[in-house]
PDB file of C-alpha atoms and ligand atoms in Angstrom:
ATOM      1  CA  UNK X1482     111.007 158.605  36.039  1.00 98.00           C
ATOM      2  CA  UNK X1483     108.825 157.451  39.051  1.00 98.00           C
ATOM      3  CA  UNK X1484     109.628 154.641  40.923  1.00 98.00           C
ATOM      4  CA  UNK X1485     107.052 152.947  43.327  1.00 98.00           C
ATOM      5  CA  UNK X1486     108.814 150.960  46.003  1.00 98.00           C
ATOM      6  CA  UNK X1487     107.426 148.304  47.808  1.00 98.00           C
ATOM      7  CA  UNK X1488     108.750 146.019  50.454  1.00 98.00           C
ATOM      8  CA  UNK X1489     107.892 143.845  53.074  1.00 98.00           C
ATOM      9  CA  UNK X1490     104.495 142.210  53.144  1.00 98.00           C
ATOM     10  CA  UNK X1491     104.999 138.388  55.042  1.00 98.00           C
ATOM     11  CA  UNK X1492     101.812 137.137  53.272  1.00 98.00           C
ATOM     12  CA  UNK X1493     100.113 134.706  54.659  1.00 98.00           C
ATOM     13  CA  UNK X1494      97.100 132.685  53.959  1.00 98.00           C
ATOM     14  CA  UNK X1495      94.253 131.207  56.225  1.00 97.00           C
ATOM     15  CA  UNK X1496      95.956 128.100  56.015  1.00 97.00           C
ATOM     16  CA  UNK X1497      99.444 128.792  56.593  1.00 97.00           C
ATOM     17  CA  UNK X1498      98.401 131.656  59.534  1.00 97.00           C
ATOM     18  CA  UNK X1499      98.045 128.999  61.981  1.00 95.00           C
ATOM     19  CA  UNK X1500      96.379 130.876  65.134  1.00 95.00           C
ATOM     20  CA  UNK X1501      97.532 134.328  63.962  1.00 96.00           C
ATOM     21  CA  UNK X1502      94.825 134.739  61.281  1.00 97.00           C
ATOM     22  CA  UNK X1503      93.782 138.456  62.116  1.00 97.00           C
ATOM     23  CA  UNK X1504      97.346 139.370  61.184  1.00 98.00           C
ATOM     24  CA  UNK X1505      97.012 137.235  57.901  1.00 98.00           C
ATOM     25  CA  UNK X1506      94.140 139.024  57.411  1.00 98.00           C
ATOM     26  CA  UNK X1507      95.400 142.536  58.064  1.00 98.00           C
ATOM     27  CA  UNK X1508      98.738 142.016  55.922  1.00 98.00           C
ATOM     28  CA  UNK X1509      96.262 140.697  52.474  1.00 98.00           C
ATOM     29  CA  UNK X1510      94.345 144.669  53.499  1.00 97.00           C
ATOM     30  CA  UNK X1511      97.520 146.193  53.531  1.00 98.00           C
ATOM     31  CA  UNK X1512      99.028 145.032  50.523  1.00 98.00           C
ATOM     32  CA  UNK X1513      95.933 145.745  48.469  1.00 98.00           C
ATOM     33  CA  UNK X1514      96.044 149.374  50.167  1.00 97.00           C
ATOM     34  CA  UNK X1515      99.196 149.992  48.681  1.00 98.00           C
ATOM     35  CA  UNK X1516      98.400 148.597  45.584  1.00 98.00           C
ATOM     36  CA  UNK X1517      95.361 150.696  45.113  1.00 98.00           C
ATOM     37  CA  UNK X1518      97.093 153.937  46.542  1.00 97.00           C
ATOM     38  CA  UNK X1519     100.240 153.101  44.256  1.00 98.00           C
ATOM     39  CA  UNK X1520      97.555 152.985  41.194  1.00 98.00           C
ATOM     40  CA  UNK X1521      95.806 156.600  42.407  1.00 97.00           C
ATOM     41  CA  UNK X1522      99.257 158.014  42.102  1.00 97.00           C
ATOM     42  CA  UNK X1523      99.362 161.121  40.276  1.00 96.00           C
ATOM     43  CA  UNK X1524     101.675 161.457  38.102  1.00 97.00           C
ATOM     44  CA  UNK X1525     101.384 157.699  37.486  1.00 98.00           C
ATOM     45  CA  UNK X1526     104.249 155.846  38.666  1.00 98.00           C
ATOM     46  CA  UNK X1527     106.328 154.027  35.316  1.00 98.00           C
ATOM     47  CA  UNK X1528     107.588 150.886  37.838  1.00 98.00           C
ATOM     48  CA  UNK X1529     107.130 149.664  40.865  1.00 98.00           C
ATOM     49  CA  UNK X1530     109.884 148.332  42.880  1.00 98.00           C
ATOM     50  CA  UNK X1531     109.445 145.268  45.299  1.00 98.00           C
ATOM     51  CA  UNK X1532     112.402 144.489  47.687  1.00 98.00           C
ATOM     52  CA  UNK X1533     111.702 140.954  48.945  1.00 98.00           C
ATOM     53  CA  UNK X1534     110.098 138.913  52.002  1.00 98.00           C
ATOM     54  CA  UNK X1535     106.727 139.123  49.968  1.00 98.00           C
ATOM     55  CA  UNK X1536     105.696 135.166  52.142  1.00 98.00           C
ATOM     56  CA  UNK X1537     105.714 134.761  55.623  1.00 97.00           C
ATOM     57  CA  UNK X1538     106.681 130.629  55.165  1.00 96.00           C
ATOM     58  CA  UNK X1539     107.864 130.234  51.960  1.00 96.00           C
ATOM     59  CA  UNK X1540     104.646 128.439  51.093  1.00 97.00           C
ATOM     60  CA  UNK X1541     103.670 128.176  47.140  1.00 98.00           C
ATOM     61  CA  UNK X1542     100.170 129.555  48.493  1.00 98.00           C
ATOM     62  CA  UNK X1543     101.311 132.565  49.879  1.00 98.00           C
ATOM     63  CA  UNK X1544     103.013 133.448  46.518  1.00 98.00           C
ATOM     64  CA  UNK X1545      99.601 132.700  44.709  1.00 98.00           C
ATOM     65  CA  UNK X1546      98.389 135.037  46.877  1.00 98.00           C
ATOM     66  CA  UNK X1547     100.738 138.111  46.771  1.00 98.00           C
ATOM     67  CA  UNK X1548     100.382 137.088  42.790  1.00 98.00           C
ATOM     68  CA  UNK X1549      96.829 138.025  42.969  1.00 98.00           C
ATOM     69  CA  UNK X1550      97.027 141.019  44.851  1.00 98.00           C
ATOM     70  CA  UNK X1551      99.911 142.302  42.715  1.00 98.00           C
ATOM     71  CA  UNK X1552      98.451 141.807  39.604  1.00 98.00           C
ATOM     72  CA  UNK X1553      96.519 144.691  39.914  1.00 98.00           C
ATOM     73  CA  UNK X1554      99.138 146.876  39.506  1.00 98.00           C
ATOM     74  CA  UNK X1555      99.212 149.149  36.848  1.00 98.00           C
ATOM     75  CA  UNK X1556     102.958 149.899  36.256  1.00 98.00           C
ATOM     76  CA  UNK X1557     105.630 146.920  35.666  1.00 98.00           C
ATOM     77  CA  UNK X1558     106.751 145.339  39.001  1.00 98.00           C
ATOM     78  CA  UNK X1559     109.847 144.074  39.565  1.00 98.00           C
ATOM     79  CA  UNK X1560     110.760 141.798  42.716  1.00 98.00           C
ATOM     80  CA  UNK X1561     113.519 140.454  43.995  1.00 98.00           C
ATOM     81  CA  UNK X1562     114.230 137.909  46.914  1.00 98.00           C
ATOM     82  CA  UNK X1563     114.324 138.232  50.780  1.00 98.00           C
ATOM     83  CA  UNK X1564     116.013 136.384  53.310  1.00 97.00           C
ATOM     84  CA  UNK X1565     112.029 134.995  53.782  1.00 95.00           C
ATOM     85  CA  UNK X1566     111.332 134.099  50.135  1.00 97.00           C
ATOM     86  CA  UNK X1567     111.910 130.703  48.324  1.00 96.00           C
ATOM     87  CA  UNK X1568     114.015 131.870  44.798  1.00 96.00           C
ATOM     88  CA  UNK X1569     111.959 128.843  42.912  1.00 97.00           C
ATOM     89  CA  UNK X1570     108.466 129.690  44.130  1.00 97.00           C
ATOM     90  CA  UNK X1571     109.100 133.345  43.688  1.00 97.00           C
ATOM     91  CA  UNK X1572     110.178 132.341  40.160  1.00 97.00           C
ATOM     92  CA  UNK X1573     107.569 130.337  39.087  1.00 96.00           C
ATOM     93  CA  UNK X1574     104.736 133.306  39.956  1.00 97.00           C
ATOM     94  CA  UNK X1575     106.695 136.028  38.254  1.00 96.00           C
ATOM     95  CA  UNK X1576     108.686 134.547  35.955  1.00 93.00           C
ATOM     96  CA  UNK X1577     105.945 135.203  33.174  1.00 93.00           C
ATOM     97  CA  UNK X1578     106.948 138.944  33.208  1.00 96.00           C
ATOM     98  CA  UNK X1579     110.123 138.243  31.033  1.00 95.00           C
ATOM     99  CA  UNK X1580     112.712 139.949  33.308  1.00 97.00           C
ATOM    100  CA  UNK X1581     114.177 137.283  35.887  1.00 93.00           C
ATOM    101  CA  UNK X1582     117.605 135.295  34.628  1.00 81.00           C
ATOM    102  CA  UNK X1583     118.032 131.963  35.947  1.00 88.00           C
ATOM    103  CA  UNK X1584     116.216 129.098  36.845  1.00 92.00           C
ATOM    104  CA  UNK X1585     114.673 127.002  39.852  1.00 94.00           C
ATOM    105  CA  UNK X1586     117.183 128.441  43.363  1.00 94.00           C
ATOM    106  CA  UNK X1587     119.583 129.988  41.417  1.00 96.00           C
ATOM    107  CA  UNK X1588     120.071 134.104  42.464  1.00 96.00           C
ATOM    108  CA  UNK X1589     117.389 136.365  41.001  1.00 97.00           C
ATOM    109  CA  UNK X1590     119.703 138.570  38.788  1.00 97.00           C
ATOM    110  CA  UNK X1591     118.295 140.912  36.624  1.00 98.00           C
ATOM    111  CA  UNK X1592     119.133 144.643  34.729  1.00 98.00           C
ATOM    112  CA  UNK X1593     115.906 146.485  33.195  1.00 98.00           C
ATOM    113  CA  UNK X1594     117.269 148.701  30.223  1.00 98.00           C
ATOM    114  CA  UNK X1595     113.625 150.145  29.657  1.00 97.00           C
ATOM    115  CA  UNK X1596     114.233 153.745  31.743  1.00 98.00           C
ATOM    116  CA  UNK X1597     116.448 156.418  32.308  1.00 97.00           C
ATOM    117  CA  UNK X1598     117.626 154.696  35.027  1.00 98.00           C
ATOM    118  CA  UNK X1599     118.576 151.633  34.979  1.00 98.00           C
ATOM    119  CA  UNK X1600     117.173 148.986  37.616  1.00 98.00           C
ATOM    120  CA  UNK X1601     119.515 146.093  38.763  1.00 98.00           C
ATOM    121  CA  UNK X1602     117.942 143.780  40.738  1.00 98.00           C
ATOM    122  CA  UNK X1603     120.519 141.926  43.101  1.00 98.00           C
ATOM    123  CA  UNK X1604     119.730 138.629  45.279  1.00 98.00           C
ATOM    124  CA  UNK X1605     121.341 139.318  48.538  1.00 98.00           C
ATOM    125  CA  UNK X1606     120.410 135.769  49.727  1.00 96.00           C
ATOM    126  CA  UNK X1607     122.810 134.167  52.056  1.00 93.00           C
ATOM    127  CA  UNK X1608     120.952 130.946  52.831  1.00 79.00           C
ATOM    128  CA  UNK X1609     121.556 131.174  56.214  1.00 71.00           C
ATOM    129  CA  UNK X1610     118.656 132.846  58.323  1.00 75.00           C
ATOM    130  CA  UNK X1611     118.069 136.162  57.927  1.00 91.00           C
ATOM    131  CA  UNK X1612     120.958 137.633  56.828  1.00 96.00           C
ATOM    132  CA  UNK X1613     122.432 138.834  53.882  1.00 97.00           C
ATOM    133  CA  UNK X1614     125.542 137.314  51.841  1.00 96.00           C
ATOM    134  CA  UNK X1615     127.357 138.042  48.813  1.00 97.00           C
ATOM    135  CA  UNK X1616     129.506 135.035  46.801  1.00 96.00           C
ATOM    136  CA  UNK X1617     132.418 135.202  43.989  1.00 97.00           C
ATOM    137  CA  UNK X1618     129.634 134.271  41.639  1.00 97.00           C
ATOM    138  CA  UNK X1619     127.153 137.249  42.468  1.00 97.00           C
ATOM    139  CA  UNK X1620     129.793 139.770  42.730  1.00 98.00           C
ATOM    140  CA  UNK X1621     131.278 138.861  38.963  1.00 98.00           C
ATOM    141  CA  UNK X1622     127.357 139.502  37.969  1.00 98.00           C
ATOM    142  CA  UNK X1623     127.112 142.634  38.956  1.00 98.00           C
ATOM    143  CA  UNK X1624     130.647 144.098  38.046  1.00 98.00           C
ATOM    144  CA  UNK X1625     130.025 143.077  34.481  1.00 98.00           C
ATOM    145  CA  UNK X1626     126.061 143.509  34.533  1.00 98.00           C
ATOM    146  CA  UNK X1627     127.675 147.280  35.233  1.00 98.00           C
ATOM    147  CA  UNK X1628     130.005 147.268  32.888  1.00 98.00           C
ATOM    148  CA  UNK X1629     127.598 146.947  30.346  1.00 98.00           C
ATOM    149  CA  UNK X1630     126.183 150.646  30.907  1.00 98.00           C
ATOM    150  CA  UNK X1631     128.600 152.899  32.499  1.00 98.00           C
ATOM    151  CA  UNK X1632     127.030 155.706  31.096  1.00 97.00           C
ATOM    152  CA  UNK X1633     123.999 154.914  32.317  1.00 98.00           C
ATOM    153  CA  UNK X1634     122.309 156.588  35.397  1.00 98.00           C
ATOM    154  CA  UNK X1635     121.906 153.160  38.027  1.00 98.00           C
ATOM    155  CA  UNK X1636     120.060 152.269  41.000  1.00 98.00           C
ATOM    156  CA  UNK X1637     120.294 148.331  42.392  1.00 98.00           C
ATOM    157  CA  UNK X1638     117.692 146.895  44.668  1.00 98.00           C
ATOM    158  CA  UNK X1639     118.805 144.646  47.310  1.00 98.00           C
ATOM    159  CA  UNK X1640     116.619 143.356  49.857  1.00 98.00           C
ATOM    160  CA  UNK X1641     119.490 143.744  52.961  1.00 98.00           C
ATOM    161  CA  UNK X1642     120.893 147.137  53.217  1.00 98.00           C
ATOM    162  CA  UNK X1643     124.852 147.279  52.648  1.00 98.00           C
ATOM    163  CA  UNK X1644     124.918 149.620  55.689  1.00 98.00           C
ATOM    164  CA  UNK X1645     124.673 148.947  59.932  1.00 98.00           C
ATOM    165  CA  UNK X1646     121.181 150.617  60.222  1.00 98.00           C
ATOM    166  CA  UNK X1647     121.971 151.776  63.711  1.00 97.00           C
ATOM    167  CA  UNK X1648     118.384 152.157  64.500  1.00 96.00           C
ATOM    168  CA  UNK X1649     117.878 148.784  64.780  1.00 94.00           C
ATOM    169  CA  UNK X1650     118.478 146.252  67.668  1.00 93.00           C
ATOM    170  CA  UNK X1651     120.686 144.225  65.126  1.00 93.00           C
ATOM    171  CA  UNK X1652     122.357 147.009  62.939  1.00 96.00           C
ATOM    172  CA  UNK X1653     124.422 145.157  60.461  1.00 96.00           C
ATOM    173  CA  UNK X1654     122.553 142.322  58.692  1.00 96.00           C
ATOM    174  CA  UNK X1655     124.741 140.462  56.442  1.00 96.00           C
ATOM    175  CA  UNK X1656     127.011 137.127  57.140  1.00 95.00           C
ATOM    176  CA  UNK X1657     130.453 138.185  57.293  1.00 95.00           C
ATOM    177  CA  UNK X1658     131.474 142.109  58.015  1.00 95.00           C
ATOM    178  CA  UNK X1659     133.371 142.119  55.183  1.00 97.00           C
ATOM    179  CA  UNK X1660     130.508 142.313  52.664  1.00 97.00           C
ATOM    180  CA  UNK X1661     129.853 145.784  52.852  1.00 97.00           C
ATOM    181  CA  UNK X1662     133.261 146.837  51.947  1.00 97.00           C
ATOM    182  CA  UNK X1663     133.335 144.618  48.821  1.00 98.00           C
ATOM    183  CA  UNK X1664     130.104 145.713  47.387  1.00 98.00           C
ATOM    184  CA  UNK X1665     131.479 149.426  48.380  1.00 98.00           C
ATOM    185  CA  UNK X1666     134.552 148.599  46.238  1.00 98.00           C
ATOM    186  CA  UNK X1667     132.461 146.662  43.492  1.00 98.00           C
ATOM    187  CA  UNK X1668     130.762 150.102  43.259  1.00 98.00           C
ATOM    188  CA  UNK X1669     133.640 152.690  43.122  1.00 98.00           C
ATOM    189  CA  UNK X1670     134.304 151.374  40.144  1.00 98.00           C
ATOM    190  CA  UNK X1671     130.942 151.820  38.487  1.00 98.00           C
ATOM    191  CA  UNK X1672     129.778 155.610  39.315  1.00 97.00           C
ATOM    192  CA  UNK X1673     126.751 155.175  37.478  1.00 98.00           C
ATOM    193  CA  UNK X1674     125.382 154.094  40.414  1.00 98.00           C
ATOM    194  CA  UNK X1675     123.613 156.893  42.369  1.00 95.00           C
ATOM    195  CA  UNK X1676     121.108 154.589  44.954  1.00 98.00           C
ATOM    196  CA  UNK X1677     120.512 151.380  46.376  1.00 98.00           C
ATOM    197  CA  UNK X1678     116.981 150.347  47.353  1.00 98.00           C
ATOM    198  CA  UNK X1679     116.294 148.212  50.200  1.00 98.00           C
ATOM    199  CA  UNK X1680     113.965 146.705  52.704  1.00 98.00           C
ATOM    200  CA  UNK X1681     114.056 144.181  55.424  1.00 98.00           C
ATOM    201  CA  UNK X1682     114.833 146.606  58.393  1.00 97.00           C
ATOM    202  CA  UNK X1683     111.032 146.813  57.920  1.00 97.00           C
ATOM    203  CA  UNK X1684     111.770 150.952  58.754  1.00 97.00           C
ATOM    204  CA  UNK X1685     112.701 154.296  57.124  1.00 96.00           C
ATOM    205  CA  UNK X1686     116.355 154.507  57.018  1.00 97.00           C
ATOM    206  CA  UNK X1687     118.943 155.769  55.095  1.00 97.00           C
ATOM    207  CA  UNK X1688     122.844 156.081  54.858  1.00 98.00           C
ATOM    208  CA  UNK X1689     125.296 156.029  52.424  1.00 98.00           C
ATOM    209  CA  UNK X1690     127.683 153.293  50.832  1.00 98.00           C
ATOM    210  CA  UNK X1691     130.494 154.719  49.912  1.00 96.00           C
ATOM    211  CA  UNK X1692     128.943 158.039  47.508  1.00 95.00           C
ATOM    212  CA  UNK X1693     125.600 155.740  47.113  1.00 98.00           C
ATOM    213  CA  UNK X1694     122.562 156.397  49.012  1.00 98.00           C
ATOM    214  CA  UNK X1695     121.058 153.153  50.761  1.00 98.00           C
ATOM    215  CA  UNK X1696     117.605 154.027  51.582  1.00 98.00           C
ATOM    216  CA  UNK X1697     115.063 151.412  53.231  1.00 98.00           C
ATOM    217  CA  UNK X1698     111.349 151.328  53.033  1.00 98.00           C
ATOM    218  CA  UNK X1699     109.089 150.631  55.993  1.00 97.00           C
ATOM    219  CA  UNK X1700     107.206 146.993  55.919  1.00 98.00           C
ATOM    220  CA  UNK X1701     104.049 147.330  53.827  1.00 98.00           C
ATOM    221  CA  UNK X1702     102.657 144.593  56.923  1.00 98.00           C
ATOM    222  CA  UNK X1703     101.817 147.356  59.211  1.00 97.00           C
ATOM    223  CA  UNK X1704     102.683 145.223  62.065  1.00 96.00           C
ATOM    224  CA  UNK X1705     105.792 144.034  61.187  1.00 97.00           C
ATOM    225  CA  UNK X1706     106.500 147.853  60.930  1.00 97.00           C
ATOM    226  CA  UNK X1707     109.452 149.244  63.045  1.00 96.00           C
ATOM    227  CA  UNK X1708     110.407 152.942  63.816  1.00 91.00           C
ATOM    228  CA  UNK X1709     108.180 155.620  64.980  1.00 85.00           C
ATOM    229  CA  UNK X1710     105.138 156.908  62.471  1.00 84.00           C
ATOM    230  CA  UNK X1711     102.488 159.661  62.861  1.00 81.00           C
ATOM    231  CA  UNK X1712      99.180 158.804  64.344  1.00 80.00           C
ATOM    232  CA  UNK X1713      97.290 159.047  61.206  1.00 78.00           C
ATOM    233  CA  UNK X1714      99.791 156.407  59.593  1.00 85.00           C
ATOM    234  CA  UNK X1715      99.683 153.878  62.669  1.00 85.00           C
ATOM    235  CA  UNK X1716      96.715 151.236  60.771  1.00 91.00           C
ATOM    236  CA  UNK X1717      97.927 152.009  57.358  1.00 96.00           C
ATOM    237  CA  UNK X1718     100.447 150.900  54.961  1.00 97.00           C
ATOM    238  CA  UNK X1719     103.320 153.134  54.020  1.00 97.00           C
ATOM    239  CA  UNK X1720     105.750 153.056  51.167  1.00 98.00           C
ATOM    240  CA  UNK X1721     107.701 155.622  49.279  1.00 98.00           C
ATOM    241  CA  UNK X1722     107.914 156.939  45.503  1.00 98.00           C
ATOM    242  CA  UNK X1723     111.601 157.852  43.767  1.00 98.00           C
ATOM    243  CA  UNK X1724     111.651 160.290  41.625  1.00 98.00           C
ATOM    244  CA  UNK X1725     114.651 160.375  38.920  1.00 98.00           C
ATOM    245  CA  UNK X1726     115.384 163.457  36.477  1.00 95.00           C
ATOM    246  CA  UNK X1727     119.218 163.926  34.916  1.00 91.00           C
ATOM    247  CA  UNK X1728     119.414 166.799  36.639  1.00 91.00           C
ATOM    248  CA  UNK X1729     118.789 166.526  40.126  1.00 91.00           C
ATOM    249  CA  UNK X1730     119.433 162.509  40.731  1.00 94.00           C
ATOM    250  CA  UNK X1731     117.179 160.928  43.009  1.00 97.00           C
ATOM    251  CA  UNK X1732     114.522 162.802  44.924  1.00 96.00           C
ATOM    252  CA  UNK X1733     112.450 160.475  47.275  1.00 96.00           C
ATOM    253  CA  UNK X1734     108.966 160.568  49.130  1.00 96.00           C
ATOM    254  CA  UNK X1735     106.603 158.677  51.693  1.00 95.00           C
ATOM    255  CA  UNK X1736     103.455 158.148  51.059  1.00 96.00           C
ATOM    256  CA  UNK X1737     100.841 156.713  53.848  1.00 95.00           C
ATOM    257  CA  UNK X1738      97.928 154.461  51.820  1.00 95.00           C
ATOM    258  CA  UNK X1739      95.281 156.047  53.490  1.00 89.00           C
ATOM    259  CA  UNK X1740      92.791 155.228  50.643  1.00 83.00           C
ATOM    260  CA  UNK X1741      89.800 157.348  51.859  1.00 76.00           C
ATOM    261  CA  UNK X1742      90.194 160.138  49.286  1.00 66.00           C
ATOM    262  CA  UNK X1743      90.114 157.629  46.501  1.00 74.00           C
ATOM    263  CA  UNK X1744      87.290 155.625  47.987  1.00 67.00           C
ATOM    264  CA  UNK X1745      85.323 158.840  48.029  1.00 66.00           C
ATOM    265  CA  UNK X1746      86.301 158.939  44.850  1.00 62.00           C
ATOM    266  CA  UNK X1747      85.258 155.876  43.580  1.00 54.00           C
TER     267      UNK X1747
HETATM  268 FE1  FE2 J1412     111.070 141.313  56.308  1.00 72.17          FE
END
């Protein structure tokens, strides 16, 4: 199984850009990069993975937009929720796709039984700015969402990273410390759970919860884009395909959307 993964892209649209239009602009040429590089993939990705802050204001047009752009895509997507991201807007745009519980602000909860590996998509919304939180409510969800399969190779995408990532100025992004050991606990009991895909650290970074790999994905909005990249990768977007056979787990790789070969192509 091949897993495209996304994350990142703080639309905007002329009207919401204010005076920062050229980086409106530049984020709506990333995003369709990535798109078009994810659908040149060879073997052809079966799902794309999309780990939140997909607006810049939380603005219904900004949704519309990434909507657009998405739509393109040749493999399933599934999304789930920044801290960035209004739950009801995001809803209303992909809700069509059949996968998303819930209604209106409730969490984004979700498990896709389609693969070998099973995706569970997990809202790590706090409401509170930025960071990440986890409730009573959401942790019951998941234990029995993973009950459900224990046999069943798992990976969970969460937009905050369960782990300090201590390359960043502000390593541990979620409310209370304490969150990180409960989802660690939540998961010792369900070894079926080999990774945990996330963004919002905007970088490549990866560590482990527990026995789970957390790995993050750069931000698709090149300037958002944190950490230190080639030269050839500075103007273009990067994201990385996850690779899943039975007998070797997880194997993952970066790809820059330089899209001259295909244009060539084309
Ligand atoms: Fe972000």
């Amino acid at each position: 199984m091949l897993i495209a993964h996304l994350s990142d892209t703080h639309l905007m649209t002329p009207d919401t850009a204010d005076d920062n239009q050229p980086a409106a602009q530049a984020r709506v040429e990333n995003l369709s990069a990535a798109v078009a590089r994810v659908n040149a993939l060879s073997p052809a990705v079966d799902a794309v993975i999309f780990t939140g802050d997909m607006a810049q204001h939380r603005a219904p047009e900004e949704y519309a937009l990434a909507r657009e752009i998405l739509s393109a895509l040749t493999a399933p997507l599934y999304v789930i929720p920044g801290n960035r991201d209004c739950r009801a807007t995001l809803r209303r745009n992909f809700a069509a796709d059949g996968y998303m519980s819930g209604e209106g602000d409730a969490p984004i909860l979700y498990a896709i039984d389609d693969y070998p590996v099973r995706l569970i998509g997990f809202d790590s919304q706090s409401g509170f700015e930025r960071k990440g939180d986890v409730d009573a409510a959401k942790m019951q969800w998941l234990d029995a969402t993973l009950a459900q399969a224990p046999n069943t190779p798992s990976a969970v995408l969460m937009h905050h990273p369960p782990i300090p990532v201590y390359t960043s100025d502000y390593p541990w992004q979620w409310q209370r410390e304490e969150a990180g050991n409960e989802l660690a606990s939540l998961f010792a009991a369900h070894p079926q759970v080999t990774r945990i895909f996330s963004g919002h650290s905007h970088r490549a970074y990866q560590d482990k919860l527990g026995d789970i790999l957390v790995s993050t994905v750069p931000s698709i909005a090149v300037d958002l884009r944190l950490g230190d990249f080639e030269p050839q990768a500075e103007t273009h977007p990067i994201f990385q395909v996850h690779r899943f056979d039975s007998d070797n787990g997880f194997t993952s790789e970066t790809i820059i959307a330089d899209n001259a070969a295909i244009n060539n192509a084309a």
